[in-house]
Tab-separated table of C-alpha atoms in Angstrom:
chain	number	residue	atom	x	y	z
A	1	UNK	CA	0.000	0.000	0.000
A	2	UNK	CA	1.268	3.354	-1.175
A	3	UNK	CA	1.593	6.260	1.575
A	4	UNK	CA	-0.443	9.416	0.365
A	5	UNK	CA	0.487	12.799	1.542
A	6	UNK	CA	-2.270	16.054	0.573
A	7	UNK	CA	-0.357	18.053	-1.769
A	8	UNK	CA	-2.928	21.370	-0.640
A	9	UNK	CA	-0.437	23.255	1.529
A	10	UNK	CA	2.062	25.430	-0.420
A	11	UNK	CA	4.450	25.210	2.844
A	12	UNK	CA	4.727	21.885	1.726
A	13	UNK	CA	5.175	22.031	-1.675
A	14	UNK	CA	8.229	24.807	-1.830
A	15	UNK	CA	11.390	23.715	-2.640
A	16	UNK	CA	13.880	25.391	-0.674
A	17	UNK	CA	11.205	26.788	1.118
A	18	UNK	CA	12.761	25.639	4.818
A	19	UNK	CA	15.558	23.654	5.768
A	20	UNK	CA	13.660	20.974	7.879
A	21	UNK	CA	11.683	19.489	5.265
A	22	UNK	CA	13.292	15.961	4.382
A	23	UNK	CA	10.667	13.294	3.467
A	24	UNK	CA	9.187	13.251	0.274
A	25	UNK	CA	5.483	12.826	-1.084
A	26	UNK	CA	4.433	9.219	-2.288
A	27	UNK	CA	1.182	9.253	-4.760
A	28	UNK	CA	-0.379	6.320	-6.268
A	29	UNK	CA	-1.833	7.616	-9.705
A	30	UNK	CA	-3.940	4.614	-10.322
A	31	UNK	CA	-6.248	6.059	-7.278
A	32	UNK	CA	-8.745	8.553	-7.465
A	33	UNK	CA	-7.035	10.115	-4.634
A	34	UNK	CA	-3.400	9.936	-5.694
A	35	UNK	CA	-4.871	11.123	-8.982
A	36	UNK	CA	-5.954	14.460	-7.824
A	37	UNK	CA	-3.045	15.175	-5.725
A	38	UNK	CA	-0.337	14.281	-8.148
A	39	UNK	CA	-3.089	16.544	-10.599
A	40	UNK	CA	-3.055	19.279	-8.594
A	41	UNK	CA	0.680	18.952	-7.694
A	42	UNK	CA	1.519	19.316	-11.098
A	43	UNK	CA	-0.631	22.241	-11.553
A	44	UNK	CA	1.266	24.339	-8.611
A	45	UNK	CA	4.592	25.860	-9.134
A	46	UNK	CA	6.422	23.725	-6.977
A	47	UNK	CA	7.619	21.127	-9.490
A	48	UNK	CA	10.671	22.457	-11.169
A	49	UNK	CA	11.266	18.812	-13.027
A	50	UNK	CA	9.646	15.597	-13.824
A	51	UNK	CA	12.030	13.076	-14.539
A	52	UNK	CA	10.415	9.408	-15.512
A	53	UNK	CA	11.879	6.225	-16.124
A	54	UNK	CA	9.108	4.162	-15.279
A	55	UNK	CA	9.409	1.914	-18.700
A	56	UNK	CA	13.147	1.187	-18.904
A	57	UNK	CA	12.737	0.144	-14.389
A	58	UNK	CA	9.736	-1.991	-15.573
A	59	UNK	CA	11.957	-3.517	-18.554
A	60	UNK	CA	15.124	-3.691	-15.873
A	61	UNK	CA	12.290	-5.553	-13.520
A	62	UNK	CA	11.447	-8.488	-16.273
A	63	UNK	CA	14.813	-8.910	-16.676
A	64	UNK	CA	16.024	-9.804	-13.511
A	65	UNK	CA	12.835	-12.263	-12.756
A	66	UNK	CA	14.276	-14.380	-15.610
A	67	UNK	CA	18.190	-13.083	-16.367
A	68	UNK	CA	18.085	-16.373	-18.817
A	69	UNK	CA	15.223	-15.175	-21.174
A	70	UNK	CA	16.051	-13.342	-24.118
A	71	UNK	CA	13.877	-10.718	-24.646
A	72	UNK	CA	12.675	-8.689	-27.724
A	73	UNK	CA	11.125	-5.505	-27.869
A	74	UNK	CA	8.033	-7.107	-28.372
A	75	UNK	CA	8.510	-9.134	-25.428
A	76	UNK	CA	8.619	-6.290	-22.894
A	77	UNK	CA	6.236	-4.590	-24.243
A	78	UNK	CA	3.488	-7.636	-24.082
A	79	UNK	CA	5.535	-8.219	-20.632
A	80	UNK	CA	4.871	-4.932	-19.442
A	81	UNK	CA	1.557	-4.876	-20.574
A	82	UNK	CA	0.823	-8.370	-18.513
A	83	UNK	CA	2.152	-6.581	-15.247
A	84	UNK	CA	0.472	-3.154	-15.375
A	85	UNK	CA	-2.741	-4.773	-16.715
A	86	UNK	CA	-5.347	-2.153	-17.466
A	87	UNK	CA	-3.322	0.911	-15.665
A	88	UNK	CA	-1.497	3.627	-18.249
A	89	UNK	CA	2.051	3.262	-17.895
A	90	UNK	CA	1.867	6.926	-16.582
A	91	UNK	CA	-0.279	6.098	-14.048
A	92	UNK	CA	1.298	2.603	-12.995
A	93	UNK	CA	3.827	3.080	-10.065
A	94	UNK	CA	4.801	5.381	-7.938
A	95	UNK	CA	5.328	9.230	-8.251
A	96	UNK	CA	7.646	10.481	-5.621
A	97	UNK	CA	7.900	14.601	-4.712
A	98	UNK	CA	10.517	15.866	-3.162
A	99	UNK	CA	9.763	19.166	-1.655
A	100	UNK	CA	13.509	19.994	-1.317
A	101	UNK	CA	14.676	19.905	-4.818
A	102	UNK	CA	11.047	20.573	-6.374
A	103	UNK	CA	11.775	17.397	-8.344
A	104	UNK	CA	8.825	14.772	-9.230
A	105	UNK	CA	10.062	11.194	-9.766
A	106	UNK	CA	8.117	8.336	-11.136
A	107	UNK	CA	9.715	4.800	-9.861
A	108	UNK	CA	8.155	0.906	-9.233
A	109	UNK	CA	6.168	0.126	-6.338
A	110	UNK	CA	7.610	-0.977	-3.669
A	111	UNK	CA	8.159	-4.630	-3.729
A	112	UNK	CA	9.659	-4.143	-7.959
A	113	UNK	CA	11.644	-1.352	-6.874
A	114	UNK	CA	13.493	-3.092	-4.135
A	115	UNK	CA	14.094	-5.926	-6.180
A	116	UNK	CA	15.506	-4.413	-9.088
A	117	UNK	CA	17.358	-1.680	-6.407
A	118	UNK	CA	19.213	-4.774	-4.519
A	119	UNK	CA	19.038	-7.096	-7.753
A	120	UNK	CA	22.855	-6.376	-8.192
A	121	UNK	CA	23.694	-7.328	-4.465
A	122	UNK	CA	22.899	-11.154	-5.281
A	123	UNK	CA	24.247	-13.439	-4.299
A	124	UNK	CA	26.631	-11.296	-1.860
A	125	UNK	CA	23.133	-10.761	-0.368
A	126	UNK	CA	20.798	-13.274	-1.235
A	127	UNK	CA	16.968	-12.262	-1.561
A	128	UNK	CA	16.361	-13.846	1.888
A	129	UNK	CA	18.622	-11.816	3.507
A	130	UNK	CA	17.620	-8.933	1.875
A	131	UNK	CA	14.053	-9.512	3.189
A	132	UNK	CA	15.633	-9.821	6.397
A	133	UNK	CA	17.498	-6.808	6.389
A	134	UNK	CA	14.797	-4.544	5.220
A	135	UNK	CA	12.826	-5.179	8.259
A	136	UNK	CA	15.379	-4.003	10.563
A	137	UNK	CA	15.521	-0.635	12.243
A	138	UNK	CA	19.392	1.582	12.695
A	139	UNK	CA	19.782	3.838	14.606
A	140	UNK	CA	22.833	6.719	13.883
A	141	UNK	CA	24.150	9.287	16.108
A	142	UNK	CA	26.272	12.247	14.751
A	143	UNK	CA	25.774	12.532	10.805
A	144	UNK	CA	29.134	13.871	9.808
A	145	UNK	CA	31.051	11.048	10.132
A	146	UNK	CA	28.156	9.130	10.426
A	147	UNK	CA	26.163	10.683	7.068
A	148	UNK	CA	28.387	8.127	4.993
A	149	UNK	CA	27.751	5.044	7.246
A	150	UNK	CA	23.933	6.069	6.949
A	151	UNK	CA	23.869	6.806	3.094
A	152	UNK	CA	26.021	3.620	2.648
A	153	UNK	CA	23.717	1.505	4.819
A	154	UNK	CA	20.704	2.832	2.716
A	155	UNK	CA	22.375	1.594	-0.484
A	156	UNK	CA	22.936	-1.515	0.545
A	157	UNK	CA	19.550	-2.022	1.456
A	158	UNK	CA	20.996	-2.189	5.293
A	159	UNK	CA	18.091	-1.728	7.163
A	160	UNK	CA	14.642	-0.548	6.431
A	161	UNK	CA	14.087	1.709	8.959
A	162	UNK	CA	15.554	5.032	10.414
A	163	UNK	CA	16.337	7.100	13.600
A	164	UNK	CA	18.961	9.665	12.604
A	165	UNK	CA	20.842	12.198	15.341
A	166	UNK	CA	22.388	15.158	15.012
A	167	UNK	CA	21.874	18.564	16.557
A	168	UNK	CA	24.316	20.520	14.281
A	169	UNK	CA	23.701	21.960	10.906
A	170	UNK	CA	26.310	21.582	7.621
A	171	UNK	CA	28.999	24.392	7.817
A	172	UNK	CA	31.463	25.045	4.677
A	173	UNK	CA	34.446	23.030	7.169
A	174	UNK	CA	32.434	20.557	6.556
A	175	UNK	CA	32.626	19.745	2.616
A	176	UNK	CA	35.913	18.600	3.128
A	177	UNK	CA	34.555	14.954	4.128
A	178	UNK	CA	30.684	15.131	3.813
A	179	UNK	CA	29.092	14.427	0.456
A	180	UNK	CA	27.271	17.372	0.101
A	181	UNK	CA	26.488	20.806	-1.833
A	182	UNK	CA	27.124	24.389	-0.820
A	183	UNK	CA	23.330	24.695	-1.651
A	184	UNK	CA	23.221	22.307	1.806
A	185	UNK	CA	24.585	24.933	3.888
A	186	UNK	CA	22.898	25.385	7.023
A	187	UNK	CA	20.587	22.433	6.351
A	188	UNK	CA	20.548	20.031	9.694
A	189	UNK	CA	23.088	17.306	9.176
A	190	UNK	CA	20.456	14.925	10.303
A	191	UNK	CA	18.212	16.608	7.514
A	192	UNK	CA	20.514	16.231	4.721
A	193	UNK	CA	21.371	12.473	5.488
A	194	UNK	CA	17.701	11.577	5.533
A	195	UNK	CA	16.676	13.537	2.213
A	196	UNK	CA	19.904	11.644	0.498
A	197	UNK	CA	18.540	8.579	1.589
A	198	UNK	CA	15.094	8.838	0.864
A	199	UNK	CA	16.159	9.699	-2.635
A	200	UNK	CA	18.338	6.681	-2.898
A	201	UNK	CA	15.330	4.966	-2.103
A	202	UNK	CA	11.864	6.730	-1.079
A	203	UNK	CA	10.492	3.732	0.439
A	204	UNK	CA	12.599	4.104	3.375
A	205	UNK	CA	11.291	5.055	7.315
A	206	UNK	CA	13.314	7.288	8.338
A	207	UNK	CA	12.922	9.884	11.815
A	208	UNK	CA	15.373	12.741	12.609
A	209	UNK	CA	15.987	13.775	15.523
A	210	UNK	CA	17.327	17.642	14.942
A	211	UNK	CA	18.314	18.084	18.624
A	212	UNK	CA	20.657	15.407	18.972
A	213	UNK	CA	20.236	12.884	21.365
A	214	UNK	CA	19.129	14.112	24.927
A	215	UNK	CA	17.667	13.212	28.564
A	216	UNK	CA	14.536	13.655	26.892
A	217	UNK	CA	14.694	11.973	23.422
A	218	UNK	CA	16.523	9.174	24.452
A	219	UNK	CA	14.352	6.722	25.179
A	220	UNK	CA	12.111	7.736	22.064
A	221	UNK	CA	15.442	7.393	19.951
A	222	UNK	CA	16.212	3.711	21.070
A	223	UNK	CA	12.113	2.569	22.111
A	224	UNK	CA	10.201	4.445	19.312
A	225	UNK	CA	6.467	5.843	20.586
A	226	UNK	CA	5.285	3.870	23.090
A	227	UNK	CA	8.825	1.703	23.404
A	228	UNK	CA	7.341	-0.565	20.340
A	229	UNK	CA	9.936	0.095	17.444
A	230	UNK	CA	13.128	-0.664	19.204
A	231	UNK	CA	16.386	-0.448	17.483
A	232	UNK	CA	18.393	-3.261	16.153
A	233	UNK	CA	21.478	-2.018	16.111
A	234	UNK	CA	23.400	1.373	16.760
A	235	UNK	CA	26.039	3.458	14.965
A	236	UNK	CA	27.559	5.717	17.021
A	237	UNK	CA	29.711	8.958	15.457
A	238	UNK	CA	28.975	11.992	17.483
A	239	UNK	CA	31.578	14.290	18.964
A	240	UNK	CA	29.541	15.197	22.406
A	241	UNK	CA	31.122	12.934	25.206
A	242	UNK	CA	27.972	12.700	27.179
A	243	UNK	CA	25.779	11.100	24.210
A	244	UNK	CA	28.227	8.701	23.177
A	245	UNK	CA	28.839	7.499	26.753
A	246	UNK	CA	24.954	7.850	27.743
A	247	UNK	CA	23.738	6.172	24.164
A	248	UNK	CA	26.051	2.784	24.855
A	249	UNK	CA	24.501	2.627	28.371
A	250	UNK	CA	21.200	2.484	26.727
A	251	UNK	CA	22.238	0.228	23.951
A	252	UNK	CA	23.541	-2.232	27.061
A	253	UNK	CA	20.341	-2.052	28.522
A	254	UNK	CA	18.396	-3.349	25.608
A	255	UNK	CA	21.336	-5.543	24.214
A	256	UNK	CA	21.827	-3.287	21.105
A	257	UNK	CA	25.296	-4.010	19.179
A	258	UNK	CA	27.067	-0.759	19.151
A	259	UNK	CA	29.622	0.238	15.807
A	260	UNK	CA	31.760	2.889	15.822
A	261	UNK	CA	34.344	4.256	12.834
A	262	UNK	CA	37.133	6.523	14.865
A	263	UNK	CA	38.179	7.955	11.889
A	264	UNK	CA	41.695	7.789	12.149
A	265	UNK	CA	43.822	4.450	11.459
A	266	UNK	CA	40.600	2.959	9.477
A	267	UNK	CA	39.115	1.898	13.397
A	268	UNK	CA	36.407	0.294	13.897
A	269	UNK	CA	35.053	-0.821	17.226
A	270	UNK	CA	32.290	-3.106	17.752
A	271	UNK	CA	30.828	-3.597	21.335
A	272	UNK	CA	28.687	-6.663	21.141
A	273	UNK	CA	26.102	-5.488	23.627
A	274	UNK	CA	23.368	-8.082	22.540
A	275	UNK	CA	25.757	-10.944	23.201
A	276	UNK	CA	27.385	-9.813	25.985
A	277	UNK	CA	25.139	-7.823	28.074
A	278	UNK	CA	27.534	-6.709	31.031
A	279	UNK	CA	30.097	-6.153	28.899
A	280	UNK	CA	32.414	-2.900	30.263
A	281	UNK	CA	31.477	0.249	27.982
A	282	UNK	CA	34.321	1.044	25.412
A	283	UNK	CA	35.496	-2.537	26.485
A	284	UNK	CA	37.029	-1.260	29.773
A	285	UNK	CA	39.254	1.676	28.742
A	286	UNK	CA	36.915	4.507	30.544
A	287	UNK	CA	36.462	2.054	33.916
A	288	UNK	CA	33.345	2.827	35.375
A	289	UNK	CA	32.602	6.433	34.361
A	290	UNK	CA	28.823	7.093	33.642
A	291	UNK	CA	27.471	9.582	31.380
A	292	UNK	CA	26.170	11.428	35.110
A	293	UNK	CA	29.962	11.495	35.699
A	294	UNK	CA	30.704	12.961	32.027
A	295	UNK	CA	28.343	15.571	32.373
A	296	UNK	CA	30.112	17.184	35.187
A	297	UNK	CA	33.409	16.972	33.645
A	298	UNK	CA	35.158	20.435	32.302
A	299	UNK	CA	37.024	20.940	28.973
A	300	UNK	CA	40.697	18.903	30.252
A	301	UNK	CA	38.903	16.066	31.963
A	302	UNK	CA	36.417	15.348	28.621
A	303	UNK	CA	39.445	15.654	26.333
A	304	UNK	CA	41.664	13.280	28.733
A	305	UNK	CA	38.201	10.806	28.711
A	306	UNK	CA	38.288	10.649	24.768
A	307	UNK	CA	41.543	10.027	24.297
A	308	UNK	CA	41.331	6.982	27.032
A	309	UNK	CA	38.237	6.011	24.454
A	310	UNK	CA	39.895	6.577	21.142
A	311	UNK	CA	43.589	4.678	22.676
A	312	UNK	CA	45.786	7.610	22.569
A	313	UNK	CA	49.188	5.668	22.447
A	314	UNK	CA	47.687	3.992	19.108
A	315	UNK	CA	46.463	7.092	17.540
A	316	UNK	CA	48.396	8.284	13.496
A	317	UNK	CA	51.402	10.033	14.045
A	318	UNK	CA	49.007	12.809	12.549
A	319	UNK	CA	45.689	12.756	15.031
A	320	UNK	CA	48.583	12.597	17.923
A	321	UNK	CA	50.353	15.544	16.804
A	322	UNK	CA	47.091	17.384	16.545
A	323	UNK	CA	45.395	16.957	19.707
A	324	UNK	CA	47.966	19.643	21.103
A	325	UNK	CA	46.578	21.733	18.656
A	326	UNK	CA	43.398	21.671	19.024
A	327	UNK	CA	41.548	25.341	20.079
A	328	UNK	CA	45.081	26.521	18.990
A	329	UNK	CA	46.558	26.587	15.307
A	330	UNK	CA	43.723	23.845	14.514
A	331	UNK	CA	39.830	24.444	15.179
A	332	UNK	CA	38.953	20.600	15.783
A	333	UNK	CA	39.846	17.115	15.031
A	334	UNK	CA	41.099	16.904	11.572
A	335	UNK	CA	39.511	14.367	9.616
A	336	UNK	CA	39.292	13.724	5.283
A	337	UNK	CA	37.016	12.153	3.073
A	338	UNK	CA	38.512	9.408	1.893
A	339	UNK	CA	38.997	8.146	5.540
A	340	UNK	CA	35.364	8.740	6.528
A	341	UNK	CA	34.369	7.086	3.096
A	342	UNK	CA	36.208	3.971	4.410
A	343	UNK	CA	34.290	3.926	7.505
A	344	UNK	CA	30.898	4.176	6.058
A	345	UNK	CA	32.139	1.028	4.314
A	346	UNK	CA	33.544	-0.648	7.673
A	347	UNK	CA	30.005	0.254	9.306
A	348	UNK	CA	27.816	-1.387	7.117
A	349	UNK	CA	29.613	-3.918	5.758
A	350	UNK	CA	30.160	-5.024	9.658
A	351	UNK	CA	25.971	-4.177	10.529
A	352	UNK	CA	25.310	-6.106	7.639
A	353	UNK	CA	26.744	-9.260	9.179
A	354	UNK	CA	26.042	-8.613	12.436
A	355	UNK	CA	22.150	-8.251	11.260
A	356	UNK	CA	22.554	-11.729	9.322
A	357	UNK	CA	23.508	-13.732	12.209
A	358	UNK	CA	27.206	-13.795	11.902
A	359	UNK	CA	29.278	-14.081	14.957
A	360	UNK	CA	31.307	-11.132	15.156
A	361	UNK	CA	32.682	-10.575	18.452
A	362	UNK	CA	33.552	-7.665	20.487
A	363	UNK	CA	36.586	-5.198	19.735
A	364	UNK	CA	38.736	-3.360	17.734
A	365	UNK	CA	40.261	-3.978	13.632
A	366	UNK	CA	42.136	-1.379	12.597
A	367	UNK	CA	42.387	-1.263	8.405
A	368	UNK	CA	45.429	1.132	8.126
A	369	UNK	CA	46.506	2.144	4.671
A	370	UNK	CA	49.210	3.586	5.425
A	371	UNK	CA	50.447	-0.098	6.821
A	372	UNK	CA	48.073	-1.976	4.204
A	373	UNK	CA	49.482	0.540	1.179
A	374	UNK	CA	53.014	1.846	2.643
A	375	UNK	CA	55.458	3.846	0.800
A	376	UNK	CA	58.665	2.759	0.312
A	377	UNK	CA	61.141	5.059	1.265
A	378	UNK	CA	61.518	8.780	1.652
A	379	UNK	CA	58.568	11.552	0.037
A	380	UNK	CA	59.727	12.202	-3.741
A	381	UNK	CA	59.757	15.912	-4.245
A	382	UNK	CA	57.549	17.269	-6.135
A	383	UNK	CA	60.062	19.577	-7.869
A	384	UNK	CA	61.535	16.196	-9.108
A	385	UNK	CA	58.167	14.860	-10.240
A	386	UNK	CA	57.784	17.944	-12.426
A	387	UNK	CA	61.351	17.574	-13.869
A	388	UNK	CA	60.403	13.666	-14.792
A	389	UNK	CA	56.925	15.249	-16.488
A	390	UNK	CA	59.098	17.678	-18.493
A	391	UNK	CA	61.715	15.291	-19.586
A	392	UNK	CA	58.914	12.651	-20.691
């Protein structure tokens, strides 16, 4: 059953209108009510392009239920014909609005489009465990770092379900890691992950939660309304000492696997909560400090707390050199794209497993390039590299 969203308030309907908006309108043509919404939609200014695909999806959906058959154009068309039945093509599907962008998208319903969206991920991912994995629910805290573990666990078809954190908005220091546009500036970061989700794949449930994670929104973040849409497993990548400290004693309670990417060294920690339910938080290295205890600590003590939590002795020659620097010549931890990138990938290739069963225990794996990938050798100068360009 398609979701249907009135179309009648202009707020709505605005692209660029606010900064909060982030989940798009789903109409359903082939009813008299989707009809005149996606009518009077398209009669409004707010759509600034219509872009549909809707025959070559159905075409790439006939293919994959048979990859053997041979098809000809006749073929898909009588195929197509047999699937739609007595619906116009235009009217078959789904059209999708995104209020953001102003952009109206026709796709498949939901059942063709996830199968021809995760048809590629066979048989990494079988169809089984892609049922499997749409029905869970992941939660993610701190959506700088964490925007690429999200986005990467919505391609994957990692989870079905939503509950994004962040309290801060995207700054221009921020492009230099987070896939995003300057036309993104000041959009919540919790916002922007959900809207490039949802238009990876509008099917998706998705909450933000714009404040961060709180005294009062935590138990809504992990329970859902009413405690009945708990969390399956949590990805933890904020920067505010109290949440991470205060979201793993909540994850403990409820026996929630926790992943984190540290960003530096290619770290990734997982605390394996659901099979080890008294297990020590950030396995040990922090004793028996609470998140009451954090939130009475000043600037020194919360710095000295998340270095015991990131391993200070183990840190890059880089990240160690910095934190002296910090508030100084440097205005925060430095971090690049291309080692957040690899923890998005760390994160959900490591939730996807988790999710499916697999027995992944407790700890840390560090994936260093520069010890994977080293250079032999002293830096070549780059004067000399020019000199080698001219005299080729």
């Amino acid at each position: 059953m398609v979701r249907h969203r009135s179309v009648s308030r202009p707020e709505v309907l605005t692209p660029g209108a606010a900064t909060s908006h982030f989940r798009p309108v789903l109409l359903d043509a082939s009813s008299p009510e989707g009809l005149r919404d996606l009518e009077a939609l398209a009669a409004s200014s707010s759509v600034g392009a219509v872009h549909d695909t809707i025959e070559d999806q159905l075409d790439e959906l006939i293919r994959c239920e048979d990859p053997a058959l041979v098809h000809s154009a006749g073929s898909l068309a009588a195929s197509r014909r047999r699937i739609c039945g007595g619906t116009p093509l235009w009217q078959w599907g789904t059209w999708v609005f995104y209020p953001w962008s102003g952009r109206l998208v026709h796709v498949l319903p939901r059942n063709g489009f996830q199968r021809v969206r995760t048809d590629r991920n066979r048989n990494k991912i079988d169809r089984a465990q892609q049922r499997d994995l749409r029905e869970r629910r992941i939660g993610v805290i701190g959506l700088s770092v964490g925007n690429s573990a999200a986005v990467t666990l919505a391609m994957e078809g990692v989870g079905g379900s939503f509950r994004l954190a962040d309290f801060d908005t995207l700054g221009l220091s921020n492009l230099n890691r987070l896939r995003a546009r300057v036309g993104d500036l000041g959009v919540s970061k919790a916002v922007l992950a959900a809207r490039q989700m949802f238009e990876i794949d509008p099917y998706l449930d998705i909450e933000v939660f714009t404040d961060g994670l709180t005294e009062e929104s935590i138990e809504s973040f992990f329970d859902g309304v009413g405690g009945t849409r708990p969390l399956d497993l949590l990805v933890e990548e904020c920067d505010t000492v109290w949440a991470k400290v205060a979201a793993r004693e909540c994850a403990r309670r409820r026996r929630i696997p926790v992943l984190m990417d540290a960003n530096d060294r290619g770290l990734l920690d997982v605390e394996r909560f659901d099979l080890e339910p008294h297990r020590p938080l950030f396995h040990g290295r922090t004793g028996a400090t609470t998140s009451s205890d954090v939130a009475r600590m000043d600037r020194g003590e919360l710095l000295s707390f998340l270095l015991a939590v990131v391993d200070e002795p183990r840190l890059s020659p880089a990240m160690r050199d910095a934190v002296g620097e910090i508030g100084r010549s440097l205005s925060s931890w430095p971090q690049l794209a291309s080692g957040v990138m690899l923890g998005g990938a760390l994160v959900a290739d490591t939730a996807r497993r988790i999710l499916l069963g697999e027995l992944i225990g407790s700890g840390r794996t560090y994936i260093d390039l520069d010890e994977l990938i080293p250079a032999a050798g002293r830096r070549i100068a780059p004067v000399f590299v020019r000199a080698m360009e001219e005299v080729r």
